[in-house]
Amino acid sequence: MMERSTDGVECHILVAPVFDQKVNLVTFTIDYVYEAQSGLWIIELHNGEDSRLSACLIDDALRPALDVVEKHWTNNRLTVLRGSQHPDPKSNAGEGALIIVGKRDQDKFFSNGFLYDSVKDNPDFFNDTANPLYARLLAFPIPTIAAINGHCFASGFMLALACDYRVMTDGSRRRAWLCMNEVHFGAAWPFSFAAILNAKVSEPALRRRIALEGHRFTPTEAHAAGIVDRLANCSGTSVELGAEIVLKEAMKLAKEVSALPKQGVWGTIKTFLYKDCLEAVRSDAREHVLPRPPGPAKL
């Protein structure tokens, strides 16, 4: 882990080395973690062009990034509270929100799901890597927002569902879909996926459309169905600006909800709210082996 200061903003760069045997080359997956404003943290996903969720990305970058955010939020809150016998309820002590966004120099993908090679030969991948990530987000102590700046497929969709809120491009500049496409390439879901879907989507017909039909939801459809909370108007923008507009809309939402964790019970309430889901995610002992690599989603 390295740290740098850019315009006064502390930026944590978490680097995970990945050895590619095919080309005998070491590449890197990276998460950029920084406090964009007081109490507002952003995690930017980096893993190739489509931010695949590999074991390295999750274990060595994304989960440590969550540690960084929670530590900073906790320290900020406790520093103010310990310094005063009668904390001012109007102070911003304990305010906070976290945004997870796809690679910001493009607007095609938020995340295209798991990296197949991370899953196929590792029966412990879900127990040791994926499920702890989802459980952490489900009970995270400050509001979490997925800034969906492009296609969001399979486990990338689950990552977004595990967040508290979802803001998505409206698809006006470039099409974008939300889709659980496992049914189309023959991969059974792990129990944890079903638990998260049941916890976050209440309508049975909508769950059927997501899980059993593998429907590709346009941003408008996803918003109308309540999967996505807000759409960002990206019409007439460049590739780079498309992602930034989605992020800007997510930051607006973050500002609106950032006061909710001030009393320190946001995560506790979520733990009770998602009790059954969390128990299922943490106890999912199923071996999960894909029959064949899905490859990139056909766009």
Short mmCIF file of C-alpha atoms in Angstrom, two decimals:
data_model
loop_
_atom_site.label_atom_id
_atom_site.label_comp_id
_atom_site.label_asym_id
_atom_site.label_seq_id
_atom_site.Cartn_x
_atom_site.Cartn_y
_atom_site.Cartn_z
CA MET A 1 0.00 0.00 0.00
CA MET A 2 1.25 3.45 -0.88
CA GLU A 3 -0.09 6.85 0.05
CA ARG A 4 0.20 10.15 -1.70
CA SER A 5 -1.20 13.62 -1.26
CA THR A 6 -2.89 15.26 -4.22
CA ASP A 7 -4.15 18.80 -3.67
CA GLY A 8 -4.37 18.09 0.04
CA VAL A 9 -6.38 14.89 -0.44
CA GLU A 10 -4.89 11.71 0.98
CA CYS A 11 -5.01 8.98 -1.64
CA HIS A 12 -4.38 5.33 -0.84
CA ILE A 13 -3.27 3.18 -3.76
CA LEU A 14 -3.69 -0.54 -3.15
CA VAL A 15 -1.73 -2.64 -5.64
CA ALA A 16 -2.18 -6.38 -6.18
CA PRO A 17 0.33 -8.15 -8.47
CA VAL A 18 -1.07 -10.68 -10.93
CA PHE A 19 1.19 -13.12 -12.82
CA ASP A 20 -0.06 -13.99 -16.31
CA GLN A 21 1.47 -17.35 -17.27
CA LYS A 22 0.37 -17.04 -20.89
CA VAL A 23 2.55 -14.03 -21.56
CA ASN A 24 5.03 -14.45 -18.68
CA LEU A 25 4.18 -11.00 -17.41
CA VAL A 26 3.27 -9.46 -14.10
CA THR A 27 0.41 -6.97 -14.29
CA PHE A 28 -1.40 -5.17 -11.51
CA THR A 29 -4.91 -4.63 -10.25
CA ILE A 30 -5.31 -1.35 -8.42
CA ASP A 31 -7.89 0.39 -6.27
CA TYR A 32 -7.65 4.13 -5.74
CA VAL A 33 -9.10 5.11 -2.38
CA TYR A 34 -9.40 8.73 -1.38
CA GLU A 35 -11.46 11.14 0.66
CA ALA A 36 -12.91 13.42 -2.00
CA GLN A 37 -14.53 15.68 0.58
CA SER A 38 -14.74 15.57 4.34
CA GLY A 39 -16.52 12.34 5.17
CA LEU A 40 -16.91 11.22 1.54
CA TRP A 41 -14.72 8.39 0.29
CA ILE A 42 -14.42 7.00 -3.22
CA ILE A 43 -13.09 3.60 -4.29
CA GLU A 44 -12.27 3.35 -7.99
CA LEU A 45 -12.11 -0.19 -9.38
CA HIS A 46 -9.23 -1.11 -11.67
CA ASN A 47 -8.71 -4.51 -13.29
CA GLY A 48 -8.29 -4.47 -17.05
CA GLU A 49 -10.83 -2.80 -19.28
CA ASP A 50 -13.90 -4.24 -17.54
CA SER A 51 -12.90 -4.36 -13.84
CA ARG A 52 -13.28 -8.11 -13.39
CA LEU A 53 -13.53 -9.14 -9.75
CA SER A 54 -10.49 -11.38 -9.37
CA ALA A 55 -9.28 -12.91 -6.12
CA CYS A 56 -6.35 -10.47 -6.13
CA LEU A 57 -8.58 -7.46 -6.68
CA ILE A 58 -10.93 -8.48 -3.86
CA ASP A 59 -8.41 -9.76 -1.30
CA ASP A 60 -5.51 -7.38 -1.89
CA ALA A 61 -7.26 -4.21 -3.01
CA LEU A 62 -11.01 -3.94 -2.50
CA ARG A 63 -11.33 -5.41 0.99
CA PRO A 64 -8.26 -3.50 2.28
CA ALA A 65 -9.77 -0.36 0.74
CA LEU A 66 -12.88 -0.88 2.86
CA ASP A 67 -10.59 -1.21 5.89
CA VAL A 68 -9.03 2.17 5.04
CA VAL A 69 -12.41 3.87 4.76
CA GLU A 70 -13.86 2.37 7.94
CA LYS A 71 -10.72 3.19 9.93
CA HIS A 72 -10.73 6.82 8.80
CA TRP A 73 -14.44 7.25 9.46
CA THR A 74 -14.17 5.68 12.92
CA ASN A 75 -11.14 7.77 13.85
CA ASN A 76 -12.75 10.99 12.61
CA ARG A 77 -15.91 10.31 14.60
CA LEU A 78 -14.21 9.24 17.82
CA THR A 79 -11.70 12.10 17.75
CA VAL A 80 -14.51 14.66 17.86
CA LEU A 81 -16.68 12.76 20.34
CA ARG A 82 -13.82 12.18 22.78
CA GLY A 83 -12.82 15.81 22.62
CA SER A 84 -16.13 17.05 23.97
CA GLN A 85 -18.23 16.03 26.96
CA HIS A 86 -21.30 17.41 25.22
CA PRO A 87 -20.94 16.86 21.45
CA ASP A 88 -22.86 19.30 19.31
CA PRO A 89 -25.57 17.32 17.49
CA LYS A 90 -25.26 19.79 14.61
CA SER A 91 -21.57 19.03 14.09
CA ASN A 92 -20.49 16.84 11.21
CA ALA A 93 -18.71 14.34 13.47
CA GLY A 94 -19.52 10.85 12.24
CA GLU A 95 -20.87 11.92 8.88
CA GLY A 96 -19.76 9.68 6.07
CA ALA A 97 -20.54 7.91 2.82
CA LEU A 98 -18.65 5.65 0.44
CA ILE A 99 -18.93 5.51 -3.36
CA ILE A 100 -17.65 2.58 -5.42
CA VAL A 101 -17.20 3.48 -9.09
CA GLY A 102 -15.86 1.63 -12.11
CA LYS A 103 -12.69 2.73 -13.86
CA ARG A 104 -13.20 6.43 -14.45
CA ASP A 105 -11.38 6.89 -17.76
CA GLN A 106 -14.07 4.89 -19.59
CA ASP A 107 -17.84 4.57 -19.54
CA LYS A 108 -18.38 1.03 -20.86
CA PHE A 109 -18.10 -1.06 -17.67
CA PHE A 110 -18.74 -0.76 -13.96
CA SER A 111 -17.75 -4.43 -13.57
CA ASN A 112 -18.17 -7.43 -15.85
CA GLY A 113 -18.23 -9.95 -13.00
CA PHE A 114 -15.78 -12.47 -11.61
CA LEU A 115 -12.53 -13.34 -13.34
CA TYR A 116 -13.19 -16.97 -14.30
CA ASP A 117 -9.69 -18.20 -13.47
CA SER A 118 -10.16 -16.99 -9.88
CA VAL A 119 -13.18 -19.26 -9.44
CA LYS A 120 -12.77 -22.43 -11.48
CA ASP A 121 -9.98 -24.14 -9.51
CA ASN A 122 -10.64 -22.63 -6.10
CA PRO A 123 -13.47 -24.28 -4.15
CA ASP A 124 -12.87 -21.81 -1.31
CA PHE A 125 -13.25 -18.71 -3.46
CA PHE A 126 -16.73 -17.86 -2.22
CA ASN A 127 -16.10 -18.71 1.43
CA ASP A 128 -12.74 -16.97 1.67
CA THR A 129 -12.94 -14.16 -0.87
CA ALA A 130 -16.28 -13.19 -2.41
CA ASN A 131 -18.70 -13.76 0.46
CA PRO A 132 -16.65 -11.82 3.05
CA LEU A 133 -16.68 -8.88 0.64
CA TYR A 134 -20.45 -8.98 0.23
CA ALA A 135 -21.00 -9.43 3.97
CA ARG A 136 -18.75 -6.47 4.69
CA LEU A 137 -20.71 -4.20 2.36
CA LEU A 138 -24.08 -5.40 3.64
CA ALA A 139 -23.14 -4.33 7.19
CA PHE A 140 -20.81 -1.41 6.41
CA PRO A 141 -21.15 1.37 9.03
CA ILE A 142 -21.70 4.24 6.58
CA PRO A 143 -23.94 4.51 3.48
CA THR A 144 -22.49 2.83 0.40
CA ILE A 145 -23.32 3.89 -3.15
CA ALA A 146 -22.51 2.03 -6.36
CA ALA A 147 -21.81 4.56 -9.13
CA ILE A 148 -22.58 2.35 -12.12
CA ASN A 149 -20.79 4.03 -15.00
CA GLY A 150 -21.32 1.25 -17.54
CA HIS A 151 -22.33 -2.39 -17.93
CA CYS A 152 -22.86 -4.22 -14.65
CA PHE A 153 -22.92 -8.01 -15.05
CA ALA A 154 -23.08 -11.08 -12.80
CA SER A 155 -21.01 -10.62 -9.63
CA GLY A 156 -20.58 -6.97 -10.57
CA PHE A 157 -24.37 -6.71 -10.29
CA MET A 158 -24.15 -8.43 -6.88
CA LEU A 159 -21.49 -5.95 -5.79
CA ALA A 160 -23.87 -3.12 -6.67
CA LEU A 161 -26.80 -4.83 -4.90
CA ALA A 162 -24.71 -5.27 -1.75
CA CYS A 163 -24.38 -1.47 -1.61
CA ASP A 164 -27.12 0.61 -0.01
CA TYR A 165 -27.82 2.76 -3.07
CA ARG A 166 -27.24 2.59 -6.81
CA VAL A 167 -26.73 5.47 -9.24
CA MET A 168 -26.39 4.57 -12.92
CA THR A 169 -25.69 6.22 -16.23
CA ASP A 170 -28.91 6.80 -18.12
CA GLY A 171 -27.43 5.16 -21.21
CA SER A 172 -28.06 8.20 -23.39
CA ARG A 173 -24.43 8.49 -24.52
CA ARG A 174 -23.63 4.80 -24.53
CA ARG A 175 -25.83 1.81 -23.77
CA ALA A 176 -25.41 0.11 -20.41
CA TRP A 177 -27.07 -2.97 -18.94
CA LEU A 178 -27.60 -4.60 -15.58
CA CYS A 179 -27.73 -8.38 -15.91
CA MET A 180 -27.30 -11.62 -13.98
CA ASN A 181 -26.40 -13.70 -17.02
CA GLU A 182 -25.33 -16.99 -15.37
CA VAL A 183 -28.42 -18.79 -16.67
CA HIS A 184 -27.22 -18.11 -20.22
CA PHE A 185 -23.76 -19.65 -19.83
CA GLY A 186 -24.64 -22.52 -17.48
CA ALA A 187 -23.35 -21.39 -14.09
CA ALA A 188 -25.41 -22.20 -11.01
CA TRP A 189 -25.60 -19.45 -8.43
CA PRO A 190 -23.90 -19.76 -5.06
CA PHE A 191 -26.33 -19.58 -2.15
CA SER A 192 -24.98 -16.15 -1.23
CA PHE A 193 -26.19 -14.64 -4.52
CA ALA A 194 -29.74 -15.84 -3.89
CA ALA A 195 -29.64 -14.51 -0.33
CA ILE A 196 -28.53 -11.05 -1.47
CA LEU A 197 -31.13 -10.91 -4.23
CA ASN A 198 -33.92 -11.94 -1.84
CA ALA A 199 -32.81 -9.32 0.67
CA LYS A 200 -32.57 -6.46 -1.81
CA VAL A 201 -35.38 -7.25 -4.29
CA SER A 202 -38.78 -7.95 -2.73
CA GLU A 203 -40.94 -8.56 -5.82
CA PRO A 204 -40.98 -12.28 -6.82
CA ALA A 205 -41.65 -11.55 -10.49
CA LEU A 206 -38.70 -9.17 -10.60
CA ARG A 207 -36.44 -11.73 -8.90
CA ARG A 208 -37.51 -14.29 -11.50
CA ARG A 209 -36.70 -11.89 -14.29
CA ILE A 210 -33.27 -11.19 -12.84
CA ALA A 211 -32.23 -14.72 -11.82
CA LEU A 212 -34.10 -17.16 -14.07
CA GLU A 213 -34.48 -15.14 -17.24
CA GLY A 214 -31.17 -13.30 -17.13
CA HIS A 215 -32.87 -10.17 -18.42
CA ARG A 216 -30.66 -7.30 -19.52
CA PHE A 217 -32.10 -4.27 -17.79
CA THR A 218 -31.58 -0.93 -19.46
CA PRO A 219 -30.99 1.96 -17.06
CA THR A 220 -34.58 3.13 -17.54
CA GLU A 221 -35.94 -0.36 -16.80
CA ALA A 222 -33.70 -0.75 -13.77
CA HIS A 223 -34.80 2.61 -12.39
CA ALA A 224 -38.49 1.89 -12.97
CA ALA A 225 -38.12 -1.49 -11.23
CA GLY A 226 -36.45 0.11 -8.22
CA ILE A 227 -33.13 -1.68 -8.73
CA VAL A 228 -31.42 1.66 -9.37
CA ASP A 229 -32.21 4.70 -7.23
CA ARG A 230 -31.09 7.45 -9.61
CA LEU A 231 -30.01 7.94 -13.21
CA ALA A 232 -27.33 10.39 -14.32
CA ASN A 233 -27.98 12.30 -17.53
CA CYS A 234 -24.94 11.58 -19.70
CA SER A 235 -26.24 12.82 -23.05
CA GLY A 236 -23.74 14.73 -25.16
CA THR A 237 -20.74 13.90 -22.98
CA SER A 238 -17.34 12.44 -23.77
CA VAL A 239 -16.14 9.04 -22.58
CA GLU A 240 -14.35 10.51 -19.56
CA LEU A 241 -17.13 12.94 -18.69
CA GLY A 242 -19.70 10.15 -18.81
CA ALA A 243 -18.12 8.44 -15.81
CA GLU A 244 -17.61 11.76 -14.03
CA ILE A 245 -21.27 12.73 -14.42
CA VAL A 246 -22.35 9.43 -12.87
CA LEU A 247 -19.90 10.03 -10.03
CA LYS A 248 -21.15 13.59 -9.57
CA GLU A 249 -24.74 12.35 -9.25
CA ALA A 250 -23.58 9.73 -6.74
CA MET A 251 -21.82 12.46 -4.75
CA LYS A 252 -25.05 14.45 -4.58
CA LEU A 253 -26.80 11.42 -3.10
CA ALA A 254 -23.88 10.82 -0.74
CA LYS A 255 -24.20 14.35 0.61
CA GLU A 256 -27.91 13.79 1.27
CA VAL A 257 -27.38 10.61 3.30
CA SER A 258 -24.00 11.28 4.92
CA ALA A 259 -25.51 12.42 8.23
CA LEU A 260 -27.32 9.12 8.79
CA PRO A 261 -24.38 7.25 10.40
CA LYS A 262 -23.54 10.06 12.87
CA GLN A 263 -25.00 8.20 15.85
CA GLY A 264 -22.99 5.09 15.03
CA VAL A 265 -25.93 2.72 14.52
CA TRP A 266 -26.24 2.65 10.71
CA GLY A 267 -24.24 -0.57 10.40
CA THR A 268 -25.92 -2.14 13.44
CA ILE A 269 -29.39 -1.56 12.03
CA LYS A 270 -28.30 -3.06 8.70
CA THR A 271 -26.97 -6.11 10.53
CA PHE A 272 -30.44 -6.66 12.00
CA LEU A 273 -32.23 -5.76 8.77
CA TYR A 274 -30.19 -8.23 6.72
CA LYS A 275 -29.74 -10.82 9.50
CA ASP A 276 -30.98 -13.80 7.45
CA CYS A 277 -29.02 -12.69 4.40
CA LEU A 278 -25.80 -12.22 6.35
CA GLU A 279 -26.14 -15.62 8.00
CA ALA A 280 -26.63 -17.23 4.59
CA VAL A 281 -23.69 -15.36 3.05
CA ARG A 282 -21.38 -16.27 5.93
CA SER A 283 -22.43 -19.94 6.00
CA ASP A 284 -22.35 -20.63 2.26
CA ALA A 285 -20.11 -23.72 2.15
CA ARG A 286 -21.01 -24.74 -1.38
CA GLU A 287 -18.26 -25.56 -3.85
CA HIS A 288 -18.79 -23.45 -6.93
CA VAL A 289 -17.16 -24.51 -10.18
CA LEU A 290 -18.11 -22.98 -13.48
CA PRO A 291 -18.48 -25.48 -16.35
CA ARG A 292 -16.68 -23.20 -18.77
CA PRO A 293 -15.44 -19.62 -18.88
CA PRO A 294 -18.23 -17.18 -19.74
CA GLY A 295 -15.97 -14.78 -21.59
CA PRO A 296 -16.91 -11.14 -22.03
CA ALA A 297 -20.58 -10.32 -22.17
CA LYS A 298 -21.76 -9.94 -25.75
CA LEU A 299 -22.51 -6.29 -26.06
#
